[in-house]
Amino acid sequence: MPAEQNNIKDIYILAIESSCDDTSCAVIKNELLLANVTANQSIHQQYGGVIPELASRDHQKNIVPVVDAALKKAGITLSQLSAIAVTRGPGLSGSLLVGLSFAKSLSLALHIPLVEVNHMQGHILAHFVQEEDTIKSPTFPFLCLTVSGGHTQIVKITNHLSFELLAETEDDAVGEAFDKAAKILGLPYPGGPLIDKYAKLGDATKYKFPMPQLKNNNYSFSGVKTAFLYFIQEQTKLNVNFIEENLNDICASYQAHLIKYLLKNLLSVSKETDIKQIAIAGGVSANSGLRSELELLGKKHQWQTYIPKFEYCTDNAAMIAITGYYKFLKKEFCGLETTPLARYEI
């Protein structure tokens, strides 16, 4: 229940997110977002992927300026804060440690509670962040397809803090399938958005790829990645200019295949649970093809679909703040002995 409806004073949460290569800080007043400031790291582009040690160093450089900017944008002081929320995991250990250490220090100095947050739960609860133009949030229970570079899951949410994992990938995540294909095609990092860009210009029916069949609606993307690699190798042997001449069609076909696979299992889970409140979350939820196909599928099956704003798809502290808010209401605090969890089950 929001603070104003519970006849208590407003709750201000400052949240820190540093699970990978984005340093982010947000401030919320109850469920209303006041500020969400993120510093991105460009250094990893030259390496074709995130280098953990470099990410940790940049978090150390960015965290103080980002927190300061968020407080100024929110128009509040440290003394007004009710609690500090922080990502505990999953993520890169060194990156998580920077954010968690800073959050601990702030909590200790201000004598206010510390709230640890599961990053993936945060992605899901980003649907409940409110702005001045009120966002329509899912009603319970709902299903959420969480898709990112490290995760592919279908989760049932029965209240703000109750999550049940119904299906997941048994090996690689769909975000990794996008990134690996982009690398094979010679596209710069991050390649996922570029595949989406070129896919809009291509024929999605031109090339076919295998569709794994697993029990319990689980996913597997390792075979799809391997099949794509062999396909490109075979075609370039026949025509050295194959990628250059067919890039749009390759991207369109591969992306359409991944999206079809994602939504096929989501539809199956929806039918099994009889839940028609459907959301997506995570970095890959920014993919335009997935967003449009989910809406089409929703209309066909009378779903109520929820698609996050683009700024809530990628890693951000607003999602950590709203999760911290709901945990604060339940007094789910943690101690200074809390350590990062590189692997943190939902």
Coordinates of N, CA, C and O in Angstrom, one line a residue, residues 26-116:
A26 N 18.9 6.3 -8.6 CA 17.5 6.8 -8.8 C 17.0 7.2 -7.4 O 17.5 6.7 -6.4
V27 N 16.1 8.1 -7.4 CA 15.4 8.5 -6.2 C 13.9 8.5 -6.4 O 13.4 9.0 -7.4
I28 N 13.2 7.8 -5.5 CA 11.7 7.8 -5.6 C 11.1 8.3 -4.3 O 11.7 8.2 -3.3
K29 N 9.9 8.9 -4.5 CA 9.1 9.3 -3.4 C 7.9 8.4 -3.4 O 7.0 8.5 -4.3
N30 N 7.8 7.4 -2.5 CA 6.8 6.4 -2.5 C 7.0 5.6 -3.9 O 8.1 5.1 -4.1
E31 N 6.0 5.6 -4.8 CA 6.2 4.9 -6.0 C 6.5 5.9 -7.2 O 6.7 5.5 -8.3
L32 N 6.6 7.2 -6.9 CA 6.8 8.2 -7.9 C 8.3 8.4 -8.1 O 9.1 8.8 -7.2
L33 N 8.8 8.3 -9.4 CA 10.2 8.5 -9.7 C 10.5 10.0 -9.8 O 9.9 10.8 -10.5
L34 N 11.5 10.4 -9.0 CA 12.0 11.8 -9.0 C 13.2 12.0 -9.8 O 13.4 13.1 -10.4
A35 N 14.1 11.0 -9.9 CA 15.3 11.1 -10.7 C 15.8 9.7 -11.0 O 15.7 8.7 -10.2
N36 N 16.4 9.6 -12.2 CA 17.0 8.3 -12.6 C 18.2 8.7 -13.5 O 18.0 9.0 -14.7
V37 N 19.4 8.6 -13.0 CA 20.6 9.1 -13.7 C 21.5 7.9 -13.9 O 21.8 7.1 -13.0
T38 N 22.0 7.8 -15.1 CA 22.8 6.6 -15.5 C 24.1 7.1 -16.3 O 24.0 7.9 -17.2
A39 N 25.2 6.5 -15.9 CA 26.5 6.8 -16.6 C 26.8 5.5 -17.3 O 27.0 4.5 -16.7
N40 N 27.0 5.6 -18.6 CA 27.3 4.4 -19.5 C 28.8 4.4 -19.6 O 29.5 5.4 -19.5
Q41 N 29.3 3.2 -19.9 CA 30.8 3.0 -20.1 C 31.0 2.6 -21.6 O 30.5 1.6 -22.1
S42 N 31.8 3.5 -22.3 CA 32.0 3.2 -23.7 C 33.3 2.5 -24.0 O 33.6 2.0 -25.1
I43 N 34.1 2.3 -22.9 CA 35.4 1.7 -23.1 C 35.4 0.2 -23.6 O 36.3 -0.3 -24.2
H44 N 34.2 -0.4 -23.3 CA 34.1 -1.9 -23.7 C 33.9 -2.1 -25.2 O 34.1 -3.2 -25.6
Q45 N 33.5 -1.1 -25.9 CA 33.2 -1.3 -27.3 C 34.4 -1.8 -28.1 O 34.3 -2.6 -29.0
Q46 N 35.6 -1.3 -27.7 CA 36.8 -1.7 -28.5 C 37.2 -3.1 -28.2 O 38.0 -3.7 -29.0
Y47 N 36.6 -3.7 -27.2 CA 36.9 -5.1 -26.9 C 35.8 -6.1 -27.3 O 36.0 -7.3 -27.2
G48 N 34.7 -5.6 -27.8 CA 33.6 -6.4 -28.2 C 32.9 -7.1 -27.1 O 32.1 -8.0 -27.3
G49 N 32.9 -6.5 -25.9 CA 32.2 -7.1 -24.8 C 32.7 -6.4 -23.5 O 33.7 -5.7 -23.5
V50 N 32.0 -6.7 -22.4 CA 32.3 -6.0 -21.1 C 33.5 -6.7 -20.5 O 33.5 -7.9 -20.3
I51 N 34.5 -5.9 -20.1 CA 35.7 -6.4 -19.4 C 35.5 -6.1 -17.9 O 35.4 -4.9 -17.5
P52 N 35.3 -7.1 -17.1 CA 34.9 -6.9 -15.7 C 35.8 -6.0 -14.9 O 35.3 -5.1 -14.2
E53 N 37.1 -6.1 -15.0 CA 38.0 -5.2 -14.3 C 37.8 -3.7 -14.7 O 37.8 -2.8 -13.8
L54 N 37.7 -3.5 -16.0 CA 37.5 -2.1 -16.4 C 36.2 -1.6 -16.0 O 36.0 -0.4 -15.7
A55 N 35.2 -2.4 -16.0 CA 33.8 -2.0 -15.5 C 33.9 -1.6 -14.1 O 33.3 -0.5 -13.7
S56 N 34.6 -2.4 -13.2 CA 34.7 -2.0 -11.8 C 35.3 -0.7 -11.6 O 34.9 0.1 -10.8
R57 N 36.4 -0.4 -12.3 CA 37.2 0.8 -12.2 C 36.3 2.0 -12.6 O 36.3 3.1 -11.9
D58 N 35.5 1.9 -13.7 CA 34.7 3.0 -14.1 C 33.5 3.2 -13.1 O 33.1 4.3 -12.9
H59 N 33.0 2.1 -12.5 CA 32.0 2.3 -11.4 C 32.5 3.2 -10.3 O 31.8 4.1 -9.8
Q60 N 33.8 2.9 -10.0 CA 34.4 3.7 -8.9 C 34.5 5.2 -9.2 O 34.3 6.1 -8.4
K61 N 34.8 5.5 -10.5 CA 34.8 6.9 -11.0 C 33.5 7.5 -11.0 O 33.3 8.7 -10.8
N62 N 32.5 6.7 -11.4 CA 31.2 7.3 -11.7 C 30.2 7.4 -10.6 O 29.3 8.2 -10.6
I63 N 30.4 6.6 -9.5 CA 29.3 6.5 -8.6 C 29.0 7.7 -7.8 O 27.8 8.1 -7.6
V64 N 30.0 8.4 -7.4 CA 29.8 9.7 -6.6 C 29.1 10.8 -7.4 O 28.1 11.3 -7.0
P65 N 29.6 11.0 -8.6 CA 28.9 12.0 -9.5 C 27.5 11.6 -9.8 O 26.6 12.5 -9.9
V66 N 27.2 10.4 -10.1 CA 25.9 9.9 -10.4 C 24.9 10.1 -9.3 O 23.8 10.5 -9.4
V67 N 25.4 9.7 -8.1 CA 24.5 9.8 -6.9 C 24.2 11.3 -6.6 O 23.1 11.7 -6.3
D68 N 25.3 12.2 -6.7 CA 25.1 13.6 -6.5 C 24.1 14.2 -7.5 O 23.2 15.0 -7.2
A69 N 24.2 13.8 -8.8 CA 23.3 14.3 -9.8 C 21.9 13.9 -9.6 O 21.0 14.6 -9.8
A70 N 21.7 12.6 -9.1 CA 20.4 12.1 -8.9 C 19.7 12.9 -7.7 O 18.5 13.2 -7.8
L71 N 20.4 13.1 -6.7 CA 19.9 13.9 -5.5 C 19.5 15.3 -6.0 O 18.5 15.8 -5.6
K72 N 20.4 15.9 -6.8 CA 20.1 17.3 -7.2 C 18.9 17.3 -8.1 O 18.0 18.2 -8.0
K73 N 18.8 16.3 -9.0 CA 17.6 16.3 -9.9 C 16.3 16.0 -9.1 O 15.3 16.6 -9.5
A74 N 16.4 15.2 -8.1 CA 15.2 14.9 -7.3 C 14.9 16.1 -6.4 O 13.7 16.2 -5.9
G75 N 15.8 17.0 -6.1 CA 15.5 18.1 -5.3 C 15.4 17.8 -3.8 O 14.7 18.5 -3.1
I76 N 16.2 16.8 -3.4 CA 16.1 16.5 -2.0 C 17.5 16.4 -1.4 O 18.5 16.3 -2.2
T77 N 17.6 16.3 -0.1 CA 18.9 16.1 0.5 C 19.1 14.7 1.1 O 18.1 14.0 1.3
L78 N 20.3 14.3 1.5 CA 20.5 13.0 2.1 C 19.7 12.8 3.4 O 19.2 11.7 3.7
S79 N 19.5 13.9 4.1 CA 18.7 13.8 5.4 C 17.3 13.4 5.2 O 16.6 13.0 6.2
Q80 N 16.7 13.5 4.0 CA 15.3 13.2 3.8 C 15.1 11.7 3.4 O 14.0 11.2 3.4
L81 N 16.2 11.0 3.1 CA 16.1 9.6 2.7 C 15.6 8.7 3.8 O 16.0 8.9 5.0
S82 N 14.8 7.8 3.4 CA 14.3 6.8 4.3 C 15.1 5.5 4.3 O 15.2 4.8 5.4
A83 N 15.7 5.2 3.2 CA 16.5 4.0 3.1 C 17.3 4.0 1.8 O 17.1 4.8 0.9
I84 N 18.3 3.1 1.8 CA 19.2 2.9 0.6 C 18.9 1.6 0.0 O 19.0 0.6 0.7
A85 N 18.6 1.5 -1.3 CA 18.4 0.2 -1.9 C 19.5 0.0 -2.9 O 20.0 0.9 -3.5
V86 N 19.9 -1.3 -3.0 CA 21.1 -1.5 -3.9 C 21.0 -2.9 -4.5 O 20.4 -3.8 -3.9
T87 N 21.5 -3.1 -5.7 CA 21.5 -4.3 -6.4 C 22.6 -5.2 -5.7 O 23.7 -4.9 -5.6
R88 N 22.1 -6.4 -5.3 CA 23.0 -7.4 -4.7 C 23.5 -8.4 -5.7 O 24.6 -9.0 -5.6
G89 N 22.7 -8.6 -6.7 CA 23.0 -9.6 -7.8 C 21.8 -9.9 -8.6 O 20.7 -9.4 -8.2
P90 N 21.9 -10.7 -9.6 CA 23.1 -11.2 -10.2 C 23.8 -10.2 -11.0 O 23.3 -9.2 -11.3
G91 N 25.1 -10.5 -11.3 CA 25.9 -9.6 -12.1 C 27.4 -9.9 -11.9 O 27.8 -10.9 -11.5
L92 N 28.2 -8.9 -12.3 CA 29.6 -9.1 -12.2 C 30.1 -8.7 -10.8 O 29.7 -7.7 -10.2
S93 N 30.8 -9.6 -10.2 CA 31.1 -9.5 -8.7 C 31.8 -8.2 -8.4 O 31.4 -7.5 -7.4
G94 N 32.8 -7.8 -9.2 CA 33.5 -6.5 -8.9 C 32.6 -5.3 -9.1 O 32.7 -4.4 -8.2
S95 N 31.7 -5.3 -10.1 CA 30.8 -4.2 -10.3 C 29.8 -4.1 -9.1 O 29.5 -3.0 -8.6
L96 N 29.3 -5.3 -8.8 CA 28.3 -5.3 -7.6 C 28.9 -4.8 -6.4 O 28.3 -4.1 -5.6
L97 N 30.2 -5.2 -6.2 CA 30.9 -4.8 -4.9 C 31.0 -3.3 -4.8 O 30.9 -2.7 -3.7
V98 N 31.3 -2.6 -5.9 CA 31.4 -1.1 -5.8 C 30.1 -0.5 -5.4 O 30.1 0.3 -4.5
G99 N 29.0 -0.9 -6.0 CA 27.7 -0.3 -5.6 C 27.3 -0.7 -4.2 O 26.8 0.1 -3.4
L100 N 27.5 -2.0 -3.8 CA 27.1 -2.4 -2.5 C 27.9 -1.8 -1.4 O 27.4 -1.4 -0.4
S101 N 29.2 -1.6 -1.6 CA 30.1 -1.0 -0.6 C 29.7 0.5 -0.4 O 29.6 1.0 0.7
F102 N 29.4 1.2 -1.5 CA 29.0 2.6 -1.4 C 27.6 2.7 -0.7 O 27.4 3.5 0.2
A103 N 26.7 1.8 -1.0 CA 25.4 1.8 -0.4 C 25.5 1.5 1.1 O 24.8 2.1 1.9
K104 N 26.3 0.6 1.5 CA 26.6 0.3 2.9 C 27.1 1.5 3.7 O 26.6 1.8 4.7
S105 N 28.1 2.2 3.1 CA 28.6 3.3 3.7 C 27.6 4.4 3.9 O 27.5 5.1 4.9
L106 N 26.8 4.6 2.9 CA 25.7 5.7 2.9 C 24.7 5.3 4.0 O 24.3 6.2 4.8
S107 N 24.3 4.0 4.0 CA 23.4 3.6 5.1 C 23.9 3.8 6.5 O 23.2 4.2 7.4
L108 N 25.2 3.4 6.6 CA 25.8 3.5 8.0 C 25.9 5.0 8.4 O 25.6 5.3 9.5
A109 N 26.3 5.8 7.5 CA 26.6 7.2 7.8 C 25.2 8.0 8.1 O 25.2 8.8 9.0
L110 N 24.2 7.6 7.4 CA 22.9 8.3 7.6 C 22.0 7.6 8.6 O 20.9 8.1 8.9
H111 N 22.4 6.4 9.1 CA 21.6 5.7 10.1 C 20.2 5.3 9.6 O 19.2 5.5 10.3
I112 N 20.2 4.9 8.3 CA 18.9 4.4 7.7 C 19.1 3.0 7.2 O 20.2 2.6 6.9
P113 N 18.0 2.3 7.0 CA 18.0 0.9 6.6 C 18.7 0.7 5.2 O 18.6 1.6 4.3
L114 N 19.3 -0.5 5.0 CA 19.8 -0.9 3.7 C 18.9 -2.0 3.2 O 18.6 -3.0 3.9
V115 N 18.6 -1.9 1.9 CA 17.7 -2.9 1.3 C 18.4 -3.5 0.1 O 18.8 -2.8 -0.8
E116 N 18.6 -4.8 0.1 CA 19.3 -5.5 -1.0 C 18.2 -5.9 -2.0 O 17.1 -6.4 -1.6

